[in-house]
mmCIF file of C-alpha atoms in Angstrom:
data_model
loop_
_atom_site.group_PDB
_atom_site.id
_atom_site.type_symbol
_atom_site.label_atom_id
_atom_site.label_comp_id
_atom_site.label_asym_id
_atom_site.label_seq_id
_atom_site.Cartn_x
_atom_site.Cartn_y
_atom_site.Cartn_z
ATOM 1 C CA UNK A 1 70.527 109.248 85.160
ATOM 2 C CA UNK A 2 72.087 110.308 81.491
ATOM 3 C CA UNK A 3 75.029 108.629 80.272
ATOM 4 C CA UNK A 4 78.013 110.569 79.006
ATOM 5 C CA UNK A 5 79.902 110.077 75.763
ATOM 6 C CA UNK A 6 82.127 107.007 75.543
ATOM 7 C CA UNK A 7 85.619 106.572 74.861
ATOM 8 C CA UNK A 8 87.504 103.092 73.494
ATOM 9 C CA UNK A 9 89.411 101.624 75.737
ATOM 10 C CA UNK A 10 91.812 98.301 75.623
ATOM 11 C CA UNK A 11 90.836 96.225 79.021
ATOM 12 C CA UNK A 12 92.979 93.236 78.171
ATOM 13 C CA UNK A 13 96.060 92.190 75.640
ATOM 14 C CA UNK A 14 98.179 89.842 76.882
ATOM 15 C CA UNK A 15 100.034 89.804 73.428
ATOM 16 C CA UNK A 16 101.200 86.212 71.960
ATOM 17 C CA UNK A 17 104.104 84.192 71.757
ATOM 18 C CA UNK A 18 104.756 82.313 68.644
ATOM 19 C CA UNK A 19 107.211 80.159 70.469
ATOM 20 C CA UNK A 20 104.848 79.314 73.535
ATOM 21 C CA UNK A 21 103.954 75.717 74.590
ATOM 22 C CA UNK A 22 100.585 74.556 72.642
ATOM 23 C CA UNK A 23 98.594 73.730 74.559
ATOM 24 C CA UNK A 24 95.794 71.054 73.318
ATOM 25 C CA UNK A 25 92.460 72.959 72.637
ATOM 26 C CA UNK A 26 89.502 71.267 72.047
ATOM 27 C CA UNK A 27 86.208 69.901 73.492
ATOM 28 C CA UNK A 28 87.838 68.055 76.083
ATOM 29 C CA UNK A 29 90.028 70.613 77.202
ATOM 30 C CA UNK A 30 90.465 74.701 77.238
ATOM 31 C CA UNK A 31 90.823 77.274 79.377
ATOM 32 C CA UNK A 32 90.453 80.689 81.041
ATOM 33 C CA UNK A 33 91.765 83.885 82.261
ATOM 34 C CA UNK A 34 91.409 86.425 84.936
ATOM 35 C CA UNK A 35 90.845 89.709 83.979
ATOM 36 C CA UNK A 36 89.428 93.064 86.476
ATOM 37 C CA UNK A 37 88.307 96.018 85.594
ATOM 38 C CA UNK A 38 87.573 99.205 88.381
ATOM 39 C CA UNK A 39 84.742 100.838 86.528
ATOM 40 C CA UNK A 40 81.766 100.053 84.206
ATOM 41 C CA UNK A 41 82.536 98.694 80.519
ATOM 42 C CA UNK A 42 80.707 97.745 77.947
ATOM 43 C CA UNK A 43 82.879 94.873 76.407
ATOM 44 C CA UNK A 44 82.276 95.226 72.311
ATOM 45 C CA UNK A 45 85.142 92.597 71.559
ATOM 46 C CA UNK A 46 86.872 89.395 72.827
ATOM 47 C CA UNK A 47 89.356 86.894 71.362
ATOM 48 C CA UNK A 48 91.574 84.442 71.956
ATOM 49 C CA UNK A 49 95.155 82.961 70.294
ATOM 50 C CA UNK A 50 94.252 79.594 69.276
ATOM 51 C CA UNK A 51 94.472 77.059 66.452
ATOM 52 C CA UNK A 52 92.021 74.511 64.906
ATOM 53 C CA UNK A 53 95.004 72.535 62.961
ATOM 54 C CA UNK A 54 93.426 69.428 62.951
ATOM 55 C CA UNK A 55 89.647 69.852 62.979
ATOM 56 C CA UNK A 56 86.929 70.178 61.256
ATOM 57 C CA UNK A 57 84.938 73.515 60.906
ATOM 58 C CA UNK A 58 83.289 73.984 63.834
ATOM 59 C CA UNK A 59 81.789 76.200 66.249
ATOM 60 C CA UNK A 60 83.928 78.295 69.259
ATOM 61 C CA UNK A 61 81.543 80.171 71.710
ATOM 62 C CA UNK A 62 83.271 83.262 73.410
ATOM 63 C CA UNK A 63 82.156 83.016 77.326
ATOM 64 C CA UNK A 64 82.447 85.453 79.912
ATOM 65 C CA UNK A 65 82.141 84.322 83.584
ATOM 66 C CA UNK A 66 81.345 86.080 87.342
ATOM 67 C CA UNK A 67 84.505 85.483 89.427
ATOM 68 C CA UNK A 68 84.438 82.389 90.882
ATOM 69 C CA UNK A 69 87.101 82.490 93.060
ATOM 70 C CA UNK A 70 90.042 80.387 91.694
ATOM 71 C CA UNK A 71 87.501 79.356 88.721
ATOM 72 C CA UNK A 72 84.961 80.541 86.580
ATOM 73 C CA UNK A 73 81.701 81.270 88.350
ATOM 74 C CA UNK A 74 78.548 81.884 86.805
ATOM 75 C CA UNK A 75 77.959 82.465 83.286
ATOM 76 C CA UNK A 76 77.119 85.729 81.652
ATOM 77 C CA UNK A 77 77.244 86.011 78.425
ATOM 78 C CA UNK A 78 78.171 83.612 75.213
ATOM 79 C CA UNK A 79 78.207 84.529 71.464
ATOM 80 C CA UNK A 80 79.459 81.459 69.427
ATOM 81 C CA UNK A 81 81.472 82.425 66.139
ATOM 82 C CA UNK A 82 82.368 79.598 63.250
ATOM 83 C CA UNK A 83 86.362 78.515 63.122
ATOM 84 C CA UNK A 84 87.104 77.294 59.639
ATOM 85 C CA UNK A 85 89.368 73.863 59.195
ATOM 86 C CA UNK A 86 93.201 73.943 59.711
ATOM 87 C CA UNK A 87 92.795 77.238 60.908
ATOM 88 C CA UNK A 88 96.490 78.367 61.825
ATOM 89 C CA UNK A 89 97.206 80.484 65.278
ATOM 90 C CA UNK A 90 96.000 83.453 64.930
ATOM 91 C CA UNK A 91 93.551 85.783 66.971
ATOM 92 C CA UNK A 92 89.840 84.590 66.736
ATOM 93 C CA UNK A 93 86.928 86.057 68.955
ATOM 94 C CA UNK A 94 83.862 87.984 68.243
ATOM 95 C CA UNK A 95 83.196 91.907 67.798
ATOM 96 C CA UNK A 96 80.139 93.767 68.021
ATOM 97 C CA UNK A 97 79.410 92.915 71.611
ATOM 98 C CA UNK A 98 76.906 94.614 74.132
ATOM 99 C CA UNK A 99 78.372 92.505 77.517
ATOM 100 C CA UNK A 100 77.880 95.332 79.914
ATOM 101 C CA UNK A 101 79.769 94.601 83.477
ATOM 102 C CA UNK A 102 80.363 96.746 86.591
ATOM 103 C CA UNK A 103 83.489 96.962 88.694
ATOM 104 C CA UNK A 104 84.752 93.894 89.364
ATOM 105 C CA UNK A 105 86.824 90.323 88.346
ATOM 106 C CA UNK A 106 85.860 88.376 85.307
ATOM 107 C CA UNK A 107 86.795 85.316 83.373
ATOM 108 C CA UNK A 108 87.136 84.823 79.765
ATOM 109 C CA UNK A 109 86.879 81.240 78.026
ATOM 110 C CA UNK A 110 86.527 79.929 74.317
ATOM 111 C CA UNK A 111 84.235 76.480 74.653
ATOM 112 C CA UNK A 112 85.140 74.880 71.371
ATOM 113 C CA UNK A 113 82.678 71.826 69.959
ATOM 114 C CA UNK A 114 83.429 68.574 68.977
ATOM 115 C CA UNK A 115 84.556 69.489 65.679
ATOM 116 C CA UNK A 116 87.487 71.710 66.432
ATOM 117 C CA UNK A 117 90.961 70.244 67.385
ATOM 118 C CA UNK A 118 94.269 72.631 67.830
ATOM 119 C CA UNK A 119 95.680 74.071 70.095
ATOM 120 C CA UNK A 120 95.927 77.239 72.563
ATOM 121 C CA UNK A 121 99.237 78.762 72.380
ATOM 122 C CA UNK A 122 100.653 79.932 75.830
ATOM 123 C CA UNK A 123 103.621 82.258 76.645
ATOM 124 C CA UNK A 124 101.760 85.433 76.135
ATOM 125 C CA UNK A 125 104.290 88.252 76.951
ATOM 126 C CA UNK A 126 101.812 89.975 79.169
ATOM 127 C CA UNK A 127 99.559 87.034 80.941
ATOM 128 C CA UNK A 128 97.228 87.353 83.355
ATOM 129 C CA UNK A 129 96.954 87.113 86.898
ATOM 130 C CA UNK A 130 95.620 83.203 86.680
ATOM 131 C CA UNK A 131 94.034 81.131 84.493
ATOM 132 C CA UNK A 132 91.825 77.636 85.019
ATOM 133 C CA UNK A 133 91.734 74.710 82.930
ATOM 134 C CA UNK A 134 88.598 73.464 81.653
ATOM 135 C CA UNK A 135 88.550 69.146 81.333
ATOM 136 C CA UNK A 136 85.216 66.849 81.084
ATOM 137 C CA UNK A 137 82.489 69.124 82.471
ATOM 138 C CA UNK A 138 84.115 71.322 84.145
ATOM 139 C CA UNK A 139 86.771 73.423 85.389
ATOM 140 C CA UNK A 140 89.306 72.118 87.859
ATOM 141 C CA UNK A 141 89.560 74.364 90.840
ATOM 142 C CA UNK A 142 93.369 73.144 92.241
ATOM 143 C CA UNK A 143 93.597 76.074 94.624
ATOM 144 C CA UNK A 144 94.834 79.937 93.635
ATOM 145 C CA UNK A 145 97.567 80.216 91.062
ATOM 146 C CA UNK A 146 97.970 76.508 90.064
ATOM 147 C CA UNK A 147 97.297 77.008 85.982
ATOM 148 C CA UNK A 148 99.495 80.126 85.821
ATOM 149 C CA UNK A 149 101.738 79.010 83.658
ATOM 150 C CA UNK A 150 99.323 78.087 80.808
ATOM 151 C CA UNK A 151 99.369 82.120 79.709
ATOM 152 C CA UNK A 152 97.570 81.831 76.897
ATOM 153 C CA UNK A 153 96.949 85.126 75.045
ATOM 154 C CA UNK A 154 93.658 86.403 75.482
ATOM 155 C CA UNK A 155 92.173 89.880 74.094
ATOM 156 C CA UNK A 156 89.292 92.060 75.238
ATOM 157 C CA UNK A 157 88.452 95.629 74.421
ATOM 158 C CA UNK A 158 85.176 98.139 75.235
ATOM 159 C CA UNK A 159 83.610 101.477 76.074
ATOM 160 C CA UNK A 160 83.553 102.915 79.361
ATOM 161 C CA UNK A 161 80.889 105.749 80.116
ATOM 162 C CA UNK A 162 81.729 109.192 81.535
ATOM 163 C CA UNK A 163 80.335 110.011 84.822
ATOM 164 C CA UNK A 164 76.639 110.519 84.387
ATOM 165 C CA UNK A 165 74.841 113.570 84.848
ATOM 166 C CA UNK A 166 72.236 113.819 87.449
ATOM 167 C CA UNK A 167 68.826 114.566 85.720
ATOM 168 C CA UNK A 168 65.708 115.636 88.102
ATOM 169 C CA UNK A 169 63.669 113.024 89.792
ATOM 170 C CA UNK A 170 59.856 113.497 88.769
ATOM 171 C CA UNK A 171 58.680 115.175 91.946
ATOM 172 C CA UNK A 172 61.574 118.006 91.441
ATOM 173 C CA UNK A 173 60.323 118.605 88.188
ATOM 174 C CA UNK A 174 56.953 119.166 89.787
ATOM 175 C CA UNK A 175 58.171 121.367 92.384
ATOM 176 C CA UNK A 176 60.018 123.487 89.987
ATOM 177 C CA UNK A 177 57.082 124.426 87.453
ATOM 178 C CA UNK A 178 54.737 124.717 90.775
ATOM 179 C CA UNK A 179 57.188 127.485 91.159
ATOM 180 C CA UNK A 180 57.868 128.817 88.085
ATOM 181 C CA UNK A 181 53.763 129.004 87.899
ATOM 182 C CA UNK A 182 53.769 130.791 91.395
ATOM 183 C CA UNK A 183 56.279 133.761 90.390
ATOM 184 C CA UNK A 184 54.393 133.941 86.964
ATOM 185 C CA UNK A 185 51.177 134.485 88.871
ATOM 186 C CA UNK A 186 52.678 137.092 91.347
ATOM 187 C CA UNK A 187 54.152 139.207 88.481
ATOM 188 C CA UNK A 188 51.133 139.167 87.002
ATOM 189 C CA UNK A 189 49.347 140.897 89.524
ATOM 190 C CA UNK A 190 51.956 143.373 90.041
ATOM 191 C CA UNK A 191 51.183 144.568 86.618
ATOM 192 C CA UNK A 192 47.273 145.027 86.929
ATOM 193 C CA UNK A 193 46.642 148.872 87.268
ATOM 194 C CA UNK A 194 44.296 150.075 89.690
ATOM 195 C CA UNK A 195 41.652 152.985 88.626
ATOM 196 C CA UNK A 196 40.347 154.719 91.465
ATOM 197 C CA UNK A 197 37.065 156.915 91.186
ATOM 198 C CA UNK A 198 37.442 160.132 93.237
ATOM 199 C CA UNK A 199 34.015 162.172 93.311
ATOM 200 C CA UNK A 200 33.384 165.369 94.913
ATOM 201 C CA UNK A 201 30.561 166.820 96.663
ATOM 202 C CA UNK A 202 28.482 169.551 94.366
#
C-alpha cells in the first residue's frame, strides 16, 4: 500500500485558564487526559499547561498511553524534555514526534522527576472527556468520570494520511507482463510475411 500526502491537523486543545485551580504537579502527583481520534495520526507534538515554580531544573517525560478503561493502560511512547527552574505556567511538551496510532482512545500524561515542583493548572475552557490522577506508583482508577474536574489543559497536534492507493500485489505484476509478453509475441507473428514459391511445369 502507498501512502497519500498529509495534511496538519489539531487532535486536541483544550485551551487554558489562567484563573483555574493549581493543581500540585510533581513526582508524587500528576495526571492525565482522554483524548480519541477516528482515523490514523501520526502525533508530531504534545504539551501540557504546567508550572515548575518551586523546583529545580529537571526532567518532564511526555507519555502517551493505550486506553485503559477509566485509566491509563499500557505505555506507548515517552520522549522526556528538560523544564528549567521557576518555570512560570505556560505550555511545555515536545515537537518533532513520530507516535503513530490507529483509530482509537488514548491518554496523555507529563511524569515529572524529583526535581520539578509546580503545579498543573486546571479549568481549561475546552477539557476533556476524563482525566486520572497519578499518586505513588500509580494511577488511581475511582470508577468513570471521578477526576473530571481536574481539566487541566492539555495539547496535541499531527498528520493524518490520505486514503492509500492500492499498488499491485507481486503475483499481479507477474500476471500482467506474462501478458503484455503474450500479445507482444502474437503481434509479432502477425507481421512475419510469408513467400510462397509457385513453379510451373515446362
Amino acid at each position: 500500500m502507498s501512502v497519500g500526502s498529509a495534511s496538519a491537523d489539531v487532535i486536541v486543545d483544550t485551551g487554558a485558564s489562567s484563573s483555574g485551580t493549581q493543581w500540585s504537579f510533581g513526582s508524587f502527583q500528576y495526571f492525565a487526559g482522554e483524548f480519541a481520534v477516528s482515523k490514523a495520526y501520526q502525533i508530531d507534538s504534545v504539551s501540557g499547561y504546567f508550572s515548575n515554580s518551586y523546583g529545580e531544573t529537571g526532567t518532564v517525560t511526555a507519555q502517551l498511553f493505550s486506553d485503559g478503561g477509566n485509566v491509563p493502560g499500557a505505555l506507548l511512547f515517552s520522549k522526556s524534555f528538560s523544564l528549567a527552574a521557576g518555570a512560570a505556567d505556560n505550555w511545555y511538551g515536545v515537537s518533532n514526534l513520530d507516535w503513530n496510532v490507529t483509530a482509537g482512545s488514548y491518554w496523555l500524561s507529563f511524569a515529572p522527576d524529583a526535581n520539578i515542583s509546580g503545579n498543573w493548572r486546571g479549568g481549561a475552557p475546552s477539557p476533556l472527556a476524563e482525566y486520572a490522577q497519578h499518586t505513588s506508583s500509580s494511577f488511581e482508577n475511582r470508577g468513570a468520570n471521578f477526576f473530571d474536574y481536574l481539566k487541566v489543559g492539555l495539547r496535541v497536534s499531527g498528520t493524518v494520511a490520505a486514503a492509500p492507493s492500492a499498488v499491485p500485489e507481486p503475483a499481479t505484476w507477474a500476471m500482467m507482463i506474462l501478458g503484455m509478453g503474450a500479445v507482444g509475441f502474437a503481434m509479432r507473428r502477425r507481421q512475419k510475411t510469408v513467400t510462397t514459391t509457385v513453379k510451373y511445369a515446362a
